[in-house]
Structure formats: structure tokens, C-alpha cells
Coordinates of C-alpha atoms in Angstrom, one line a residue:
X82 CA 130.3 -25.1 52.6
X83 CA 126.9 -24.2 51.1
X84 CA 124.4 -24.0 54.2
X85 CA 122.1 -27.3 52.5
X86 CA 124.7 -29.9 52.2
X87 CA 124.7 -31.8 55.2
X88 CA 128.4 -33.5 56.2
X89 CA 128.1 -37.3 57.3
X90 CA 128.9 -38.1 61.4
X91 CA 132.2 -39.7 60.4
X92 CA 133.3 -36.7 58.4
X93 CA 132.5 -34.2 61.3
X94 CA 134.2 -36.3 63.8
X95 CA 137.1 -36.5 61.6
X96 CA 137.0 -32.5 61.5
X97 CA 137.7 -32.7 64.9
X98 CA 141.8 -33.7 64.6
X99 CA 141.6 -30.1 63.8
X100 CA 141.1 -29.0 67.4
X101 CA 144.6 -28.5 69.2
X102 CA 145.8 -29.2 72.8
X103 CA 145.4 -26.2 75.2
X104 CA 149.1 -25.1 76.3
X105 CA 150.6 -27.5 78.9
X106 CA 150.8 -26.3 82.4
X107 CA 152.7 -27.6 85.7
X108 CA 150.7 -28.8 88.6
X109 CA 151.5 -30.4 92.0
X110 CA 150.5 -34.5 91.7
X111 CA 147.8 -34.6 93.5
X112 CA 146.0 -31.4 91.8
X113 CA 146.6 -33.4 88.7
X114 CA 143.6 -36.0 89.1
X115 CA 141.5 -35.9 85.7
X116 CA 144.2 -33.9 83.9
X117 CA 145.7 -35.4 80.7
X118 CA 149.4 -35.7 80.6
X119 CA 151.4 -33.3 78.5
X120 CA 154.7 -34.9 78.2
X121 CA 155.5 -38.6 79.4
X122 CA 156.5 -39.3 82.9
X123 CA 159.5 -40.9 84.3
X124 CA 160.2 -42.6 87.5
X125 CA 162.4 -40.2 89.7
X126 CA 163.7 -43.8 92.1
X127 CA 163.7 -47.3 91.4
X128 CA 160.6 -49.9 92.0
X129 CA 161.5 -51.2 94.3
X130 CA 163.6 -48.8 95.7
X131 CA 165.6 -51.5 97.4
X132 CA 165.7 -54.9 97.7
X133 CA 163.1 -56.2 100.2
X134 CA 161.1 -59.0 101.4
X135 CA 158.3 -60.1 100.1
X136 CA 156.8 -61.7 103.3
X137 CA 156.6 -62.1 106.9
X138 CA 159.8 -64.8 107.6
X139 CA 163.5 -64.8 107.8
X140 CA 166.3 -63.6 106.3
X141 CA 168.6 -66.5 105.4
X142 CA 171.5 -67.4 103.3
X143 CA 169.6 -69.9 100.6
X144 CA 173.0 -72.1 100.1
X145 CA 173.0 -72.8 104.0
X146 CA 169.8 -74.6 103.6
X147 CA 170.4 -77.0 100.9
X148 CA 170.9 -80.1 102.8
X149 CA 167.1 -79.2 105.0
X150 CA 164.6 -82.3 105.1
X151 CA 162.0 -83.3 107.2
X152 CA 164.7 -85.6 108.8
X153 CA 167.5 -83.7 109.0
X154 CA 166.4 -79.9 109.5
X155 CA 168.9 -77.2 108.9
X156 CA 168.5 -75.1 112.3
X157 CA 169.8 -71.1 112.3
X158 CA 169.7 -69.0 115.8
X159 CA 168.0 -65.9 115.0
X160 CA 170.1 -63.0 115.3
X161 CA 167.9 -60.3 115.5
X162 CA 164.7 -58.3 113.3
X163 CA 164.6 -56.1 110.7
X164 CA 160.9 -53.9 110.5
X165 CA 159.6 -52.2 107.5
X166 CA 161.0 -49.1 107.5
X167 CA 164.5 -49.8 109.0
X168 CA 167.6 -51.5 108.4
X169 CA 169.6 -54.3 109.9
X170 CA 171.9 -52.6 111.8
X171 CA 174.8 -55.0 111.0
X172 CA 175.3 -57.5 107.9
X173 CA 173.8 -60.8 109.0
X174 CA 176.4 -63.3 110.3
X175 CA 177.1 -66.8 108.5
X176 CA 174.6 -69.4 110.0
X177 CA 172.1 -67.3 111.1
X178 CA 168.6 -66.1 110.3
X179 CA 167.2 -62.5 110.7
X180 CA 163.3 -62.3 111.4
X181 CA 162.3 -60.2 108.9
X182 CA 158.9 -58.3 107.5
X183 CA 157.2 -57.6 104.2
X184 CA 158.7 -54.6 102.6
X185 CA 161.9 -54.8 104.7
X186 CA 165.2 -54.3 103.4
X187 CA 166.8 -57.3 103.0
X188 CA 169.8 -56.9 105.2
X189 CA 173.4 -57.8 103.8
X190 CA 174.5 -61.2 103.6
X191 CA 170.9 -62.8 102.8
X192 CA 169.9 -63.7 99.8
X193 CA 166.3 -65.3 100.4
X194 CA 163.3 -65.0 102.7
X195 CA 161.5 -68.1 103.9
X196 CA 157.8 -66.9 104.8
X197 CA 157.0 -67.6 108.5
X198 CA 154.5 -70.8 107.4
X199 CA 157.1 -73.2 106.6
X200 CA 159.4 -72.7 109.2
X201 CA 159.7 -74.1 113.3
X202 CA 160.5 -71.5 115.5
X203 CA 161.7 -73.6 118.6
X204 CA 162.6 -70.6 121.2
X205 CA 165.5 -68.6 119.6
X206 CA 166.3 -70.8 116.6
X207 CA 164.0 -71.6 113.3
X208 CA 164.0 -75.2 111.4
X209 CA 163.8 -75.8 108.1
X210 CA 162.9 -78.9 106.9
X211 CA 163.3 -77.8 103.1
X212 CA 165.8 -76.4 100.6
X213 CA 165.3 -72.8 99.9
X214 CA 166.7 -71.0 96.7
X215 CA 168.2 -67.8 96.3
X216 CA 165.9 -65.0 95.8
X217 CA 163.2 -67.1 96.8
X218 CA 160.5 -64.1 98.5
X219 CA 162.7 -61.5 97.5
X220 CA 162.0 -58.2 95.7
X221 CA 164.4 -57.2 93.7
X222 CA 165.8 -53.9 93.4
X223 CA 164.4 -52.2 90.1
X224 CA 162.8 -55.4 88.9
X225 CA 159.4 -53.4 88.3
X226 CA 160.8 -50.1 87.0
X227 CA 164.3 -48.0 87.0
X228 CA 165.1 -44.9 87.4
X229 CA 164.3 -43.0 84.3
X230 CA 161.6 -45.6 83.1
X231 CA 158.5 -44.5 81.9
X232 CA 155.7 -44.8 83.8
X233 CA 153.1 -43.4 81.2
X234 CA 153.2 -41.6 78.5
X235 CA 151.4 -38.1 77.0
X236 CA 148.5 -38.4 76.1
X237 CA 147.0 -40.6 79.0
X238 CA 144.5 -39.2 81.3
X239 CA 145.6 -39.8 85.2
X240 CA 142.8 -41.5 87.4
X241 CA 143.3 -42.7 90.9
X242 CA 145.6 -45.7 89.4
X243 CA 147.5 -43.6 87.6
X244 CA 148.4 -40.9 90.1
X245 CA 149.1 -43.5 93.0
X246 CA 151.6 -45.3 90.3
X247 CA 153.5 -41.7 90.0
X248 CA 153.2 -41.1 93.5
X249 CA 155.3 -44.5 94.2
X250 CA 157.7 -43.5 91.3
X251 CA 158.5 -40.5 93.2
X252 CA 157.0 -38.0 90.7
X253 CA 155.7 -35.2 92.7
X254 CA 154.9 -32.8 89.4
X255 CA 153.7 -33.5 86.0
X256 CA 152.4 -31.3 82.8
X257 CA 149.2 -31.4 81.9
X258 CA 146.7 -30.0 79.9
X259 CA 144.5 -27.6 82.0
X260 CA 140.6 -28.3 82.1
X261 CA 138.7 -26.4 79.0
X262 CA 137.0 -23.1 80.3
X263 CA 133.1 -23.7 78.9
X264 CA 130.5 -21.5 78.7
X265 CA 126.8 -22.5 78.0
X266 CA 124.6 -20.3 76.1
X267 CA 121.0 -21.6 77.3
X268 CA 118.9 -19.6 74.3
X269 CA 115.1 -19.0 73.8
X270 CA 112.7 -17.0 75.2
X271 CA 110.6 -19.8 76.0
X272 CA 113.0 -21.2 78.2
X273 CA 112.6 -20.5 82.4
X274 CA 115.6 -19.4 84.4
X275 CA 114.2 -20.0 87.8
X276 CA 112.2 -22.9 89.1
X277 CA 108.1 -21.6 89.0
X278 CA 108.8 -19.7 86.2
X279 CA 106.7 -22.0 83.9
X280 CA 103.6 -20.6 82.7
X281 CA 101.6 -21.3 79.9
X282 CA 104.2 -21.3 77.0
X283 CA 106.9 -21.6 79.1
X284 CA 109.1 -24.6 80.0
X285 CA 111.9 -25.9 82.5
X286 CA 115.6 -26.0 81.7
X287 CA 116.5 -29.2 80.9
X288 CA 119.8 -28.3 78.8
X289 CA 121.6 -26.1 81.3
X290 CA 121.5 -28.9 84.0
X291 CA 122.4 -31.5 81.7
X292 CA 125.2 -30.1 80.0
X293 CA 126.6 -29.1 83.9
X294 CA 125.7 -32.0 85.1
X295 CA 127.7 -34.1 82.0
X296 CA 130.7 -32.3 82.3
X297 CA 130.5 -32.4 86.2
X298 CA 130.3 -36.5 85.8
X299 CA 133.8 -36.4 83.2
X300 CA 135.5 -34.1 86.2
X301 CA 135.5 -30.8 84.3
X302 CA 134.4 -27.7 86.3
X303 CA 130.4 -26.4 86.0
X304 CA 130.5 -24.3 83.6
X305 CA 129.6 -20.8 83.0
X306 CA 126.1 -20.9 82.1
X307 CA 124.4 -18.0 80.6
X308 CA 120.4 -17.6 79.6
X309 CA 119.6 -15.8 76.5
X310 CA 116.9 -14.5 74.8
X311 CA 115.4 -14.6 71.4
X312 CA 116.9 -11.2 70.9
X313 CA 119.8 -10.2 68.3
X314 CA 121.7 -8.3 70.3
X315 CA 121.5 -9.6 73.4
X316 CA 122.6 -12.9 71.3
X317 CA 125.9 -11.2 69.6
X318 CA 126.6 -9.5 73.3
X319 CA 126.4 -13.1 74.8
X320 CA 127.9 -15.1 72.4
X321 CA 130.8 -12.2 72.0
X322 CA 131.7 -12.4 75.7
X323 CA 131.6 -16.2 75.5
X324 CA 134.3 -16.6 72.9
X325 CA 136.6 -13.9 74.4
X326 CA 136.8 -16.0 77.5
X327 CA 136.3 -19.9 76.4
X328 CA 137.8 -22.4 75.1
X329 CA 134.9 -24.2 73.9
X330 CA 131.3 -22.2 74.1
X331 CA 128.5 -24.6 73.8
X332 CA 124.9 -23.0 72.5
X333 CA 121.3 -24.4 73.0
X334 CA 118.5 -23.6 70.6
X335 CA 118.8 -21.1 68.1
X336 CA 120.5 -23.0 65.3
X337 CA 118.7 -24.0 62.9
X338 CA 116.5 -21.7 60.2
X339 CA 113.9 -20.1 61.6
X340 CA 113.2 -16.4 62.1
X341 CA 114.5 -16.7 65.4
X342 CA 117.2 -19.1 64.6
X343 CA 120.4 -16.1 65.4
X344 CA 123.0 -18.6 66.5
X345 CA 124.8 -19.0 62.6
X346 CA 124.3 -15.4 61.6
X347 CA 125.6 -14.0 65.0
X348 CA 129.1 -16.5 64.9
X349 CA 129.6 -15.3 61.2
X350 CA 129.2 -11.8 62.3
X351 CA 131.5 -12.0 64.8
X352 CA 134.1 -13.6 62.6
X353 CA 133.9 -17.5 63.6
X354 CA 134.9 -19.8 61.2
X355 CA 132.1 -22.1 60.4
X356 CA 133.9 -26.1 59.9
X357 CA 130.3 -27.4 59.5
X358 CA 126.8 -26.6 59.9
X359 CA 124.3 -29.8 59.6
X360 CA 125.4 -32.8 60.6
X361 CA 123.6 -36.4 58.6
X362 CA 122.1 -37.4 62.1
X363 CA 119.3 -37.6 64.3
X364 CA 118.7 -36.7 66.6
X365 CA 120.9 -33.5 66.3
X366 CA 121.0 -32.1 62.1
X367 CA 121.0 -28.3 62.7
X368 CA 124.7 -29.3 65.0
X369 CA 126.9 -26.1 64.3
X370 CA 130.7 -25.7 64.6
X371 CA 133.2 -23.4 63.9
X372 CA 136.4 -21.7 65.7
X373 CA 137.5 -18.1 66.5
X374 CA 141.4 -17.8 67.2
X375 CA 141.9 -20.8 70.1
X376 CA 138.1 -20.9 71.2
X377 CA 135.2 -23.3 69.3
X378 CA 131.7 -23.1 69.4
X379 CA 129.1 -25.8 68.8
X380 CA 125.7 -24.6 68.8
X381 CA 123.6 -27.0 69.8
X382 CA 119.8 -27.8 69.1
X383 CA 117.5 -27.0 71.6
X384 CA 115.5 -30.3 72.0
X385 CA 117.1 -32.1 74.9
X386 CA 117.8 -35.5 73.1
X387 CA 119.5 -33.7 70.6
X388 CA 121.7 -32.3 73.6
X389 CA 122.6 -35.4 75.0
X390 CA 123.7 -37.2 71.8
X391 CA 125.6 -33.6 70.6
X392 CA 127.2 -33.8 74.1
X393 CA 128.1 -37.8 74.1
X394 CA 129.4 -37.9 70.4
X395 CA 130.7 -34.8 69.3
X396 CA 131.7 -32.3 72.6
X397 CA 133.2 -35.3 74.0
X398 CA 135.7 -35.8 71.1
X399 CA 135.8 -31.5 71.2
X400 CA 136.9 -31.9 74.9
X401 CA 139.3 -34.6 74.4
X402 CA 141.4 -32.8 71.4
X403 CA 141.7 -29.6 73.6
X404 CA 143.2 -32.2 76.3
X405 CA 145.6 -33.4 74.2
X406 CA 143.9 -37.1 75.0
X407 CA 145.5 -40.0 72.7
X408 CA 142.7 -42.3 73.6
X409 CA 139.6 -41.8 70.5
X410 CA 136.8 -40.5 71.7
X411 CA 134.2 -41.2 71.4
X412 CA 135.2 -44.4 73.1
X413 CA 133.0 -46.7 70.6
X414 CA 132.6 -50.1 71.8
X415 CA 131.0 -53.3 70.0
X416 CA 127.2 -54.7 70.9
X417 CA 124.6 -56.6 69.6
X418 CA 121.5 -56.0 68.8
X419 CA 118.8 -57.7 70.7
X420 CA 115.6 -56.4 68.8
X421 CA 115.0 -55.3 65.2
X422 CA 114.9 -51.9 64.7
X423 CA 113.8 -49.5 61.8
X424 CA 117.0 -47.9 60.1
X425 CA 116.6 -44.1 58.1
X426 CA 118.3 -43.9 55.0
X427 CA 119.0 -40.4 55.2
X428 CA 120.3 -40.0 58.4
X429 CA 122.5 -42.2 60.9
X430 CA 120.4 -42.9 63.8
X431 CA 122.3 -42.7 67.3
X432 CA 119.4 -44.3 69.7
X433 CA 119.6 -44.5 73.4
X434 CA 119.4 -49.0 74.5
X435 CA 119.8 -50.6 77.5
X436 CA 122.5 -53.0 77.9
X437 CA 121.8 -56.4 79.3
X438 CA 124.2 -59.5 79.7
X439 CA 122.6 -62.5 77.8
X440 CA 125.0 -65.7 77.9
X441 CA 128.3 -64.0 78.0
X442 CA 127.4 -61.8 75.6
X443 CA 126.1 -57.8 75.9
X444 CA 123.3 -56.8 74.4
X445 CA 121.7 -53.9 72.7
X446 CA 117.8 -53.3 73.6
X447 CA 116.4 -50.3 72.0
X448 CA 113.9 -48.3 74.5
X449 CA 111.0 -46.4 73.5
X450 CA 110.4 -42.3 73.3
X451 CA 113.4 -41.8 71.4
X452 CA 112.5 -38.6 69.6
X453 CA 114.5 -35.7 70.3
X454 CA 112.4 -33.2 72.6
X455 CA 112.3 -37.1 74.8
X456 CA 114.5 -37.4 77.8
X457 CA 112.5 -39.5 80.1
X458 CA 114.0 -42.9 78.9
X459 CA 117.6 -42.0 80.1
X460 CA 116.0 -43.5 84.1
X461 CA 116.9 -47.3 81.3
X462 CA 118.8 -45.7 79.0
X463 CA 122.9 -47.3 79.4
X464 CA 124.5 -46.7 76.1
X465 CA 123.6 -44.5 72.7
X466 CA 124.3 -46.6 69.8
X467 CA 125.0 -45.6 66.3
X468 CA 123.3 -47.3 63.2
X469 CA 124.6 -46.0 60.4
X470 CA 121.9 -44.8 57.6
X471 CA 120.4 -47.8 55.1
X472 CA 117.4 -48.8 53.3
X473 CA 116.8 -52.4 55.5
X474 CA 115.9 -52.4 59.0
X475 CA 118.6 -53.2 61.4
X476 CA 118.2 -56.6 62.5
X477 CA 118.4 -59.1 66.2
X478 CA 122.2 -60.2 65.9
X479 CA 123.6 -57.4 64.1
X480 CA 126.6 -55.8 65.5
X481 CA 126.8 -52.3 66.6
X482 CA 129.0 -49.3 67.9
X483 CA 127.7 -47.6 71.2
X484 CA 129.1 -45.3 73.7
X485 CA 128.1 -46.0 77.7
X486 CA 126.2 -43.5 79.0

């Protein structure tokens, strides 16, 4: 691809269906939290695993209670209890009742529970002044899932919902996709490794916290994060190391064209196959991207907006791919506009908003200090939204895609 031609944002994030799934690996359930799932998973036992009851009550037989009014009760000696966690110890007797408690098996010979409200106890017999059904309070046996059932298939991250759901199923190992090694490369000799370090000329590090702290926030590990300077070989060196031992090396700075731009000419040396370079956005043109065997790089710009929207648009949908996720990411959703705003025609804006709720509806308010070196607005800043390049200004009401940030 000649190095002027710029490829559109939907083009590039169609490039990445290219990236494959890391090789599936076995872990223990609860190591598992955050991993995406690498084949589907079946319940080991039935939900329930036995029948059971539903409340607090008694175990009857619903056809002995069919004649039960508020005249004429139908009155059953109680036999004995049955606890969560135990059974009855014999099959309950024909015109009895069996006090009974949520999640206990329902002993043999019942059929329904009648929750402890509705019923009389008067000393060792209960009084029901109504008809109860069969299987009235009653938890069937299988009735949520059976043995063999899936639970949820590949392709579906596990959070806390997930995990206790495959815990009840009795699934105590799944296969995942292991977390992506990443390594930063934090470039530029301008660029201050240590807090102080900021003389004349010389500025903080806002990219090597922000990329951490992003990937921290998603439940990946910190990365490795290395400082570079505006120095050819100590780039190749860096860069060389990164890729031998990464699955995804992200670069800040250094990636565009200017003298001291060594980012493109360093991956080509070192033989990494360049899928793009210059991306029909802004913030975030000069984006890079390219593979080496099973590890990618995406060089970065160095301005910190650029970062962010590089990080929420495009290493998001990286990350996902190498996870084998099935859910798209970017995970675009649908807002409106609250405000005009000016559109480029050269380049698809992605512009930090606030999101406010106005009637029901959710709303799109574009904040100021937007340019790309500009990080301050992210204290307001709840979703980047995407306006796609034009000649007419966006307009109050229109409809727009936008990740939450």
C-alpha cells in the first residue's frame, strides 16, 4: 500500500478479522474471570439437581386437598421436617404433611408445597382452607437446564454472572483464551521517565499510564512498559525484543514522517508486515499496523488524545480478535446529538461527549479541547462518538455511533 493513501476507519477495522485467537488454554473456574471462552460449556448435573421446594411450607399430596375451604379445612398431622441440605428420611405417609424448606428435596410421596402463609398450624397439624395443585411451589428436576445443556457458548467472555452460572452447573474447568502479553513502547526523547524529570523541553508521561491504566480497567495485566529514545538503534533493539515476546506491542510517538519518525522504517526492517499505515481519522492519522509471525504492532501517535481514541477503537477490537471474543468490538451503540457540531470532510471525526438522559432519551453533548495533544476534558468526557466525514455540519437530533468510555 503506497505510504500516501490513507485507508477509511471502517476499512481498518475490517482489517482486523485478520487477527486470530491466541491458542486455547485450560484453567481452574475461578482463575477464569475475564477470560473469553474457547469452546462452549456444558452443564456437568441437572438445574435443579433435584426436585425441591420452592418455599418455606409443607410437603403435601395436592389431590388430598381438593375438597379444602374456609368451611371445611382439609387438616394433615405433620410427620416430621425435611432442611435444605437433607432428605426425608422415609417417603411421606398418605394424609400427612412434611414441614419443609426452600431448596429441600421434596421427599417421596409429595407432589406440592404449600408456603407457610396460607396455612393454620394448630399444634401438630396444619389447615388448609384451599385446594392446592400438583407441583404448586415445586422445582422441578432439570426444568432450568440438563445435563449436557449448554450453558454458554465460545466466544463469550465470563464475568461474575457468568462464572457463578458455571459454578452451579458443576463446571469446575473451562478453555479459554489466555490474556494477550502487551508491551508498550513509550518513545521520544522529550518524554520523562520519572516524576521531576520535567525541565524546560521536557514533559510528563501521559501515554504509559494511560494505556496501563486502560488495559488494567478491561482486566488485562499492566503491561510491559518500556521508554525509548529518539535513537535508531535503541528503537530496532526495543521494538525487536517487544515482538519476540508479545502478542500485541503497542508504540507511542514516532510514527509518523519526520526525521525522527523510526517507528515504520524500524518494523519494516525487522520484517513486520505493514496491513496499514494512515488511518482517515482524527484524532489518530499517522495509526500504524502490521504483524510479525503471531505478534502485531500498532504504533501509536504520540499526542495523548490520539492514544485514547487509538486505544478505544482500534486496540480494543486488536484485543478482542486475539481473545477469540464473538461480541464486535468496538461495542458501538446509538446516541443523539444534543448540539450541532462542525463535521471534516476529509477525515471521520471520533469526539469525546458527555452523555446526559433528556426525556427517556440519551444524549450526545460534545465538550470542548478536543484536539489531540488535549486530555483534560476526559474529568466529563463519557463516550467517544464517531461522525463520519461530510461537507454539512452534523446537526441537534442526528443520530450517532459512540463507544462508553
Amino acid at each position: 500500500m503506497p505510504e500516501h493513501t490513507l485507508i477509511s476507519l471502517a476499512d481498518a477495522l475490517a482489517m482486523y478479522e485478520g487477527v486470530g485467537a491466541l491458542p486455547a488454554i485450560e484453567l481452574d473456574l475461578p482463575r477464569a474471570l475475564g477470560r473469553v471462552l474457547a469452546a462452549p460449556c456444558r452443564a456437568a448435573v441437572d438445574l435443579p439437581a433435584f426436585t425441591q421446594s420452592a418455599m418455606d411450607g409443607y410437603a403435601i399430596r395436592g389431590s388430598e386437598t381438593s375438597g379444602a375451604t374456609a368451611t371445611y379445612p382439609v387438616v394433615l398431622p405433620v410427620a416430621g421436617t425435611v432442611a435444605a441440605g437433607e432428605a426425608a428420611a422415609a417417603p411421606m405417609l398418605p394424609g400427612t404433611a412434611l414441614r419443609i424448606f426452600t431448596g429441600a428435596p421434596l421427599p417421596v410421596g409429595a407432589d406440592a408445597v404449600v408456603r407457610q402463609e396460607i396455612v393454620e398450624r394448630d399444634g401438630n397439624d396444619v389447615l388448609l382452607r384451599q385446594a392446592v395443585p400438583a407441583g404448586n411451589e415445586v422445582r422441578h428436576r432439570g426444568e432450568e437446564l440438563q445435563c449436557g445443556d449448554t450453558v454458554a457458548v465460545a466466544g463469550k467472555r465470563i464475568n461474575a454472572g457468568l462464572l457463578g452460572a458455571l459454578a452451579m452447573a458443576g463446571v469446575h474447568r473451562v478453555s479459554v483464551r489466555p490474556s494477550p502479553r502487551v508491551t508498550v513502547l513509550v518513545t521520544g526523547d522529550e518524554v520523562a521517565r520519572e516524576a521531576g524529570d520535567t525541565p524546560v523541553g521536557r514533559i510528563h508521561d501521559a501515554n504509559g499510564p494511560l494505556i496501563t491504566a486502560w488495559l488494567l480497567e478491561r482486566g488485562y495485566p499492566a503491561p510491559v512498559r518500556v521508554y525509548v529514545p529518539d535513537d535508531p538503534g535503541a528503537v530496532r533493539d526495543a521494538l525487536a525484543q517487544a515482538l519476540d515476546g508479545s502478542d500485541l506491542v503497542i508504540t507511542t510517538g514516532g510514527v509518523s514522517v519526520g526525521d525522527r519518525d523510526y517507528i515504520p522504517s524500524t518494523a519494516d526492517s525487522l520484517g513486520v508486515e505493514r496491513m496499514f499505515w494512515k488511518v482517515a481519522q482524527k484524532p489518530g492519522k499517522p495509526l500504524w499496523f502490521g504483524r510479525r509471525g503471531s505478534s502485531w504492532l500498532m504504533g501509536m501517535p504520540g499526542n495523548p488524545g490520539a492514544v485514547l481514541v487509538c486505544l478505544a477503537v482500534h486496540a480494543a477490537a486488536v484485543l478482542a480478535r486475539l481473545e477469540g471474543e464473538a461480541a464486535a468490538m468496538p461495542a458501538w451503540r446509538i446516541g443523539e446529538l444534543a448540539q450541532g457540531v462542525q463535521s471534516d470532510a476529509g477525515r471521520d471525526r471520533l469526539l469525546r461527549m458527555d452523555i446526559i438522559a433528556d426525556d427517556g432519551r440519551l444524549r450526545l453533548v460534545p465538550l470542548p479541547r478536543q484536539e489531540s495533544h488535549m486530555l483534560s476534558n476526559l474529568a466529563s468526557a463519557s463516550a467517544l462518538a464517531w461522525l463520519p466525514r461530510r461537507d454539512e455540519a452534523y446537526a441537534a437530533g442526528e443520530l450517532l455511533r459512540y463507544i462508553a468510555l
